[in-house]
Amino acid sequence: MTVSSATVPTLTLNDGHEIPQLGFGVFLVPPEETQRTVEQALEVGYRHLDTAQMYGNEAGVGAAIKASGLPRDELFVTTKLDNGHHLPDDARRTFAESLDRLGLDRVDLFLIHWPLPTRYDGDFVSTWRTLVELRDGGGTTSVGVSNFEPEHLDRIIEETGEVPAVNQIEVHPYFTNEAARAADAHHGIATEAWSPIARGGISGDPTIGAIAERVGRTPAQVTLRWHLQRGDIVFPKSMHRERMQENFALFDFELSDDDIRAIAALDQGESGRTGPNPNTFDLIRG
Ligand code: NDP
């Protein structure tokens, strides 16, 4: 089946803007291979790109966007504030640098990458205020957060009255992260599920494999479809064109409610995480 970018549904964020529910992530795509990789993803049909200052590959994303010749309004571009840049002046300065590297005068979404509750005297609120200011200045259409736990969300909303458009958190069959998803839903925040296929870890799973065999799809497709039917936004990463195509072909089959429940039952709680716990993660690269 040929899938066109028009097939990808959009969700409406709480600020009224639309986001494609399926995109392409570039975590761990080496800077020197990013342009080629993103060009391939755009050829396959992806129109939503997820990068970050921390990934060191914004320039490659920007080069691919430029080379594609695609109209700006057909693309949805997200980047994220690095952990070392939470102070308001650093956030403003490095946001401008991100736009420069991306070759854009505006991104669609800018996120605080990690809350870092043990850094900056626990003050992620002034960082959040700065992102809101950047949005109001027109540099980013929407603003949101990433890796925010329910208590972090409560705090920024209570102290600023500004509700993030999205919360990008780890979610996959082995770490379904229901508490954070429920907090997002409670506030009307869209959940973006990072590492949606557990970094490839779902490939040999017997439960997912059995469903995949029954519906005639691959384990990755079944898992990505599971996210979409639960209403989350995903942007799987791959450096292989055939996998980019596989991960994009999600719109001509459906999982049953029983399938959705069986996959959710694979949750292993805290031990299912592939990444760090946001309450203790404090990495700042020098
Ligand atoms: P994913 O769950 O998307 O898995 C990517 C891995 O799975 C790669 O090793 C890839 O290998 C492999 N893979 C891709 N497609 C398939 C397939 N069809 N079958 C089998 N294996 C496959 O992990 P990511 O951590 O990359 O998460 C996705 C995106 O989420 C990131 O790129 C980033 O944009 C975002 N993210 C955000 C974080 C945050 O803190 N906000 C943290 C982590 C990720 P190969 O490339 O060789 O094909």
Short mmCIF file of C-alpha atoms and ligand atoms in Angstrom, two decimals:
data_model
loop_
_atom_site.label_atom_id
_atom_site.label_comp_id
_atom_site.label_asym_id
_atom_site.label_seq_id
_atom_site.Cartn_x
_atom_site.Cartn_y
_atom_site.Cartn_z
CA MET A 1 0.00 0.00 0.00
CA THR A 2 1.22 3.51 -0.75
CA VAL A 3 0.66 5.85 2.13
CA SER A 4 0.55 9.56 1.52
CA SER A 5 1.34 12.21 4.10
CA ALA A 6 -2.31 13.28 3.83
CA THR A 7 -3.31 9.97 5.42
CA VAL A 8 -1.84 10.93 8.79
CA PRO A 9 -4.57 12.24 11.10
CA THR A 10 -4.05 15.43 13.05
CA LEU A 11 -5.02 16.13 16.65
CA THR A 12 -6.10 19.57 17.83
CA LEU A 13 -4.00 20.82 20.72
CA ASN A 14 -5.48 22.79 23.63
CA ASP A 15 -4.23 26.02 22.04
CA GLY A 16 -6.24 25.32 18.86
CA HIS A 17 -3.27 24.30 16.69
CA GLU A 18 -3.10 20.99 14.82
CA ILE A 19 -0.39 18.36 15.15
CA PRO A 20 0.11 15.28 12.96
CA GLN A 21 -0.36 12.25 15.20
CA LEU A 22 2.55 10.42 13.55
CA GLY A 23 5.97 11.94 13.06
CA PHE A 24 9.66 11.09 12.83
CA GLY A 25 12.12 11.32 15.74
CA VAL A 26 15.85 11.90 15.38
CA PHE A 27 17.29 11.02 18.80
CA LEU A 28 20.64 9.23 18.25
CA VAL A 29 20.75 10.06 14.55
CA PRO A 30 24.38 11.18 14.16
CA PRO A 31 24.68 14.83 13.05
CA GLU A 32 26.55 13.91 9.86
CA GLU A 33 23.79 11.48 8.83
CA THR A 34 20.82 13.58 9.86
CA GLN A 35 20.24 15.44 6.59
CA ARG A 36 20.17 12.21 4.55
CA THR A 37 18.01 10.41 7.12
CA VAL A 38 15.45 13.21 7.40
CA GLU A 39 15.36 13.65 3.62
CA GLN A 40 14.42 9.97 3.37
CA ALA A 41 11.75 10.37 6.04
CA LEU A 42 10.25 13.33 4.18
CA GLU A 43 10.29 11.28 0.94
CA VAL A 44 8.44 8.48 2.72
CA GLY A 45 5.80 11.00 3.76
CA TYR A 46 6.57 12.10 7.32
CA ARG A 47 5.75 15.78 7.87
CA HIS A 48 6.26 16.03 11.64
CA LEU A 49 9.88 16.08 12.86
CA ASP A 50 11.00 15.81 16.48
CA THR A 51 14.51 17.02 17.36
CA ALA A 52 16.17 18.69 20.36
CA GLN A 53 19.10 20.94 21.18
CA MET A 54 20.53 17.97 23.11
CA TYR A 55 20.57 15.72 20.01
CA GLY A 56 23.13 17.97 18.29
CA ASN A 57 21.44 17.45 14.93
CA GLU A 58 19.13 20.46 14.45
CA ALA A 59 21.34 21.73 11.60
CA GLY A 60 20.89 18.44 9.71
CA VAL A 61 17.13 18.64 10.19
CA GLY A 62 17.20 22.20 8.87
CA ALA A 63 19.30 21.22 5.86
CA ALA A 64 16.85 18.42 4.99
CA ILE A 65 13.87 20.76 5.29
CA LYS A 66 15.55 23.25 3.01
CA ALA A 67 16.59 20.61 0.46
CA SER A 68 13.06 19.16 0.40
CA GLY A 69 11.56 22.38 -0.94
CA LEU A 70 8.37 21.55 0.99
CA PRO A 71 6.19 24.53 1.91
CA ARG A 72 6.75 25.50 5.54
CA ASP A 73 3.08 25.13 6.41
CA GLU A 74 3.16 21.44 5.42
CA LEU A 75 5.70 20.70 8.14
CA PHE A 76 5.44 20.43 11.90
CA VAL A 77 8.81 20.93 13.61
CA THR A 78 9.51 20.42 17.32
CA THR A 79 12.70 21.14 19.22
CA LYS A 80 13.51 21.12 22.94
CA LEU A 81 15.46 23.18 25.43
CA ASP A 82 18.68 21.53 26.61
CA ASN A 83 19.16 20.90 30.33
CA GLY A 84 21.98 23.41 30.63
CA HIS A 85 19.82 26.24 29.28
CA HIS A 86 17.01 26.57 31.82
CA LEU A 87 17.88 30.07 33.03
CA PRO A 88 15.62 32.53 31.18
CA ASP A 89 18.41 34.39 29.35
CA ASP A 90 20.02 31.11 28.27
CA ALA A 91 16.65 29.79 27.10
CA ARG A 92 16.04 32.90 24.99
CA ARG A 93 19.54 32.93 23.51
CA THR A 94 19.69 29.23 22.70
CA PHE A 95 16.15 29.20 21.29
CA ALA A 96 17.29 31.82 18.77
CA GLU A 97 20.30 29.61 17.99
CA SER A 98 18.00 26.63 17.44
CA LEU A 99 15.92 28.61 14.94
CA ASP A 100 19.12 29.59 13.20
CA ARG A 101 20.37 25.98 12.98
CA LEU A 102 16.96 24.82 11.73
CA GLY A 103 16.88 27.63 9.16
CA LEU A 104 13.40 28.60 10.34
CA ASP A 105 11.90 31.79 11.68
CA ARG A 106 9.45 29.79 13.78
CA VAL A 107 9.07 26.26 15.10
CA ASP A 108 5.70 24.64 15.68
CA LEU A 109 6.47 23.38 19.16
CA PHE A 110 9.17 24.13 21.72
CA LEU A 111 9.48 21.98 24.85
CA ILE A 112 11.35 21.99 28.15
CA HIS A 113 13.21 18.69 27.63
CA TRP A 114 13.44 17.64 31.32
CA PRO A 115 12.03 19.26 34.48
CA LEU A 116 15.28 18.82 36.49
CA PRO A 117 13.61 19.20 39.91
CA THR A 118 17.00 18.76 41.60
CA ARG A 119 18.66 21.56 39.59
CA TYR A 120 18.20 25.34 39.41
CA ASP A 121 16.86 25.32 43.02
CA GLY A 122 13.93 23.26 41.72
CA ASP A 123 12.73 26.21 39.64
CA PHE A 124 11.35 25.01 36.34
CA VAL A 125 8.54 27.59 36.62
CA SER A 126 10.63 30.54 35.42
CA THR A 127 11.81 28.37 32.51
CA TRP A 128 8.18 27.62 31.65
CA ARG A 129 7.33 31.34 31.81
CA THR A 130 10.16 31.99 29.35
CA LEU A 131 8.78 29.45 26.89
CA VAL A 132 5.37 31.10 27.12
CA GLU A 133 7.06 34.43 26.40
CA LEU A 134 8.79 32.91 23.33
CA ARG A 135 5.40 31.67 22.11
CA ASP A 136 3.82 35.07 22.64
CA GLY A 137 6.72 36.59 20.69
CA GLY A 138 5.88 34.36 17.71
CA GLY A 139 9.06 32.24 17.66
CA THR A 140 7.10 29.08 18.37
CA THR A 141 3.47 28.39 17.61
CA SER A 142 2.94 26.13 20.64
CA VAL A 143 4.82 25.39 23.84
CA GLY A 144 4.92 22.31 25.98
CA VAL A 145 7.00 20.18 28.27
CA SER A 146 8.67 16.80 28.28
CA ASN A 147 9.19 14.28 31.04
CA PHE A 148 6.94 16.22 33.43
CA GLU A 149 5.44 14.17 36.24
CA PRO A 150 1.91 15.00 37.47
CA GLU A 151 3.24 17.18 40.31
CA HIS A 152 5.43 19.15 37.91
CA LEU A 153 2.43 19.83 35.68
CA ASP A 154 0.30 20.91 38.65
CA ARG A 155 2.99 23.34 39.75
CA ILE A 156 3.55 25.17 36.46
CA ILE A 157 -0.18 25.39 35.81
CA GLU A 158 -0.97 26.66 39.31
CA GLU A 159 1.84 29.21 39.30
CA THR A 160 1.45 30.55 35.76
CA GLY A 161 -2.09 29.69 34.64
CA GLU A 162 -0.54 28.44 31.38
CA VAL A 163 -1.30 24.84 30.41
CA PRO A 164 1.30 23.12 28.19
CA ALA A 165 0.01 21.98 24.81
CA VAL A 166 1.85 18.66 25.08
CA ASN A 167 3.79 16.53 27.54
CA GLN A 168 6.32 14.28 25.78
CA ILE A 169 6.92 11.27 28.04
CA GLU A 170 8.21 7.72 27.87
CA VAL A 171 5.32 5.41 26.92
CA HIS A 172 5.45 1.93 25.39
CA PRO A 173 4.05 -1.51 26.18
CA TYR A 174 6.59 -2.16 28.97
CA PHE A 175 6.15 1.27 30.57
CA THR A 176 2.62 2.49 29.94
CA ASN A 177 3.10 5.47 32.29
CA GLU A 178 -0.61 5.67 33.09
CA ALA A 179 -0.24 8.18 35.94
CA ALA A 180 1.43 10.77 33.71
CA ARG A 181 -0.99 10.04 30.84
CA ALA A 182 -3.94 10.51 33.19
CA ALA A 183 -2.54 13.81 34.46
CA ASP A 184 -2.11 14.98 30.86
CA ALA A 185 -5.70 14.00 30.04
CA HIS A 186 -6.97 15.70 33.19
CA HIS A 187 -5.39 19.00 32.11
CA GLY A 188 -6.28 18.62 28.40
CA ILE A 189 -2.61 18.16 27.48
CA ALA A 190 -1.78 15.91 24.52
CA THR A 191 0.55 13.02 25.36
CA GLU A 192 3.49 12.41 23.05
CA ALA A 193 4.88 8.90 23.60
CA TRP A 194 8.65 8.74 23.31
CA SER A 195 10.50 5.48 22.54
CA PRO A 196 7.14 4.16 21.33
CA ILE A 197 8.54 0.77 20.29
CA ALA A 198 10.81 0.62 23.36
CA ARG A 199 13.81 1.32 21.11
CA GLY A 200 13.08 -1.85 19.14
CA GLY A 201 12.59 -3.90 22.32
CA ILE A 202 9.11 -5.03 21.31
CA SER A 203 10.42 -6.93 18.27
CA GLY A 204 10.56 -10.39 19.86
CA ASP A 205 7.60 -10.01 22.20
CA PRO A 206 5.33 -13.12 22.06
CA THR A 207 2.07 -11.27 22.87
CA ILE A 208 2.70 -8.53 20.32
CA GLY A 209 4.05 -11.13 17.88
CA ALA A 210 0.85 -13.18 18.09
CA ILE A 211 -1.32 -10.12 17.44
CA ALA A 212 0.98 -9.09 14.59
CA GLU A 213 0.67 -12.50 12.98
CA ARG A 214 -3.12 -12.45 13.28
CA VAL A 215 -3.53 -8.99 11.71
CA GLY A 216 -0.75 -9.57 9.15
CA ARG A 217 1.47 -6.74 10.38
CA THR A 218 4.86 -6.39 12.08
CA PRO A 219 5.35 -6.03 15.85
CA ALA A 220 6.43 -2.40 15.35
CA GLN A 221 3.30 -1.60 13.33
CA VAL A 222 1.04 -3.22 15.92
CA THR A 223 2.72 -1.30 18.74
CA LEU A 224 2.56 2.03 16.93
CA ARG A 225 -1.08 1.40 16.05
CA TRP A 226 -1.73 0.68 19.76
CA HIS A 227 -0.41 4.14 20.64
CA LEU A 228 -2.49 5.82 17.93
CA GLN A 229 -5.71 4.11 19.01
CA ARG A 230 -5.01 5.20 22.61
CA GLY A 231 -4.89 8.77 21.32
CA ASP A 232 -1.17 9.47 21.82
CA ILE A 233 1.22 11.11 19.37
CA VAL A 234 4.26 9.07 18.21
CA PHE A 235 7.43 9.71 16.21
CA PRO A 236 9.41 6.48 15.84
CA LYS A 237 13.03 6.83 14.80
CA SER A 238 14.75 4.72 12.16
CA MET A 239 17.80 5.12 10.00
CA HIS A 240 16.51 2.60 7.46
CA ARG A 241 14.12 3.56 4.70
CA GLU A 242 12.25 0.25 4.76
CA ARG A 243 11.56 0.66 8.47
CA MET A 244 10.54 4.29 7.95
CA GLN A 245 7.98 2.97 5.46
CA GLU A 246 6.91 0.16 7.78
CA ASN A 247 6.42 2.60 10.67
CA PHE A 248 4.38 4.91 8.43
CA ALA A 249 1.94 2.26 7.16
CA LEU A 250 -0.44 2.31 10.12
CA PHE A 251 -3.71 3.55 8.72
CA ASP A 252 -5.28 0.56 6.99
CA PHE A 253 -5.79 -1.79 9.92
CA GLU A 254 -7.23 -1.69 13.43
CA LEU A 255 -6.63 -3.43 16.71
CA SER A 256 -9.52 -4.73 18.78
CA ASP A 257 -10.20 -3.52 22.32
CA ASP A 258 -8.92 -6.89 23.53
CA ASP A 259 -5.65 -6.37 21.62
CA ILE A 260 -5.26 -2.91 23.14
CA ARG A 261 -5.80 -4.34 26.63
CA ALA A 262 -3.43 -7.29 26.07
CA ILE A 263 -0.62 -4.95 25.01
CA ALA A 264 -1.26 -2.58 27.93
CA ALA A 265 -1.03 -5.59 30.27
CA LEU A 266 2.66 -5.97 29.31
CA ASP A 267 3.40 -2.95 31.54
CA GLN A 268 6.26 -3.63 33.96
CA GLY A 269 5.95 -0.41 35.92
CA GLU A 270 9.12 1.42 36.90
CA SER A 271 11.39 -1.47 35.83
CA GLY A 272 10.00 -1.21 32.30
CA ARG A 273 11.56 2.19 31.69
CA THR A 274 14.22 2.41 28.97
CA GLY A 275 15.20 5.92 30.08
CA PRO A 276 15.82 7.78 33.33
CA ASN A 277 13.27 8.75 35.97
CA PRO A 278 12.41 12.45 35.54
CA ASN A 279 12.47 13.04 39.29
CA THR A 280 16.15 12.19 39.56
CA PHE A 281 17.55 12.77 36.07
CA ASP A 282 19.91 15.76 36.27
CA LEU A 283 22.37 15.42 33.40
CA ILE A 284 23.90 18.64 32.16
CA ARG A 285 26.51 18.24 29.47
CA GLY A 286 29.44 20.60 29.79
P1 NDP B 1 11.99 4.18 19.22
O1 NDP B 1 11.07 3.47 20.15
O2 NDP B 1 11.44 5.04 18.14
O3 NDP B 1 12.93 3.06 18.59
C1 NDP B 1 14.01 3.37 17.74
C2 NDP B 1 14.89 2.12 17.62
O4 NDP B 1 14.12 1.05 17.07
C3 NDP B 1 16.08 2.30 16.73
O5 NDP B 1 17.13 1.55 17.27
C4 NDP B 1 15.62 1.72 15.39
O6 NDP B 1 16.73 1.17 14.73
C5 NDP B 1 14.67 0.62 15.82
N1 NDP B 1 13.53 0.47 14.89
C6 NDP B 1 12.88 1.44 14.21
N2 NDP B 1 11.88 0.94 13.49
C7 NDP B 1 11.88 -0.39 13.70
C8 NDP B 1 11.08 -1.44 13.23
N3 NDP B 1 10.06 -1.22 12.39
N4 NDP B 1 11.35 -2.71 13.66
C9 NDP B 1 12.37 -2.93 14.53
N5 NDP B 1 13.18 -1.97 15.02
C10 NDP B 1 12.94 -0.70 14.61
O7 NDP B 1 13.01 4.99 20.15
P2 NDP B 1 13.51 6.49 20.27
O8 NDP B 1 14.20 6.53 21.59
O9 NDP B 1 14.25 6.93 19.10
O10 NDP B 1 12.16 7.34 20.41
C11 NDP B 1 11.53 7.99 19.32
C12 NDP B 1 11.71 9.49 19.41
O11 NDP B 1 11.21 9.99 20.64
C13 NDP B 1 13.18 9.94 19.44
O12 NDP B 1 13.82 9.82 18.20
C14 NDP B 1 13.02 11.34 19.96
O13 NDP B 1 12.54 12.19 18.92
C15 NDP B 1 11.95 11.13 21.03
N6 NDP B 1 12.55 10.90 22.37
C16 NDP B 1 12.36 11.88 23.31
C17 NDP B 1 12.89 11.75 24.56
C18 NDP B 1 12.64 12.83 25.56
O14 NDP B 1 13.27 12.82 26.64
N7 NDP B 1 11.77 13.78 25.29
C19 NDP B 1 13.69 10.58 24.96
C20 NDP B 1 13.81 9.59 23.92
C21 NDP B 1 13.24 9.76 22.68
P3 NDP B 1 17.22 1.73 13.27
O15 NDP B 1 17.41 3.22 13.40
O16 NDP B 1 18.51 0.99 13.07
O17 NDP B 1 16.15 1.36 12.28
#
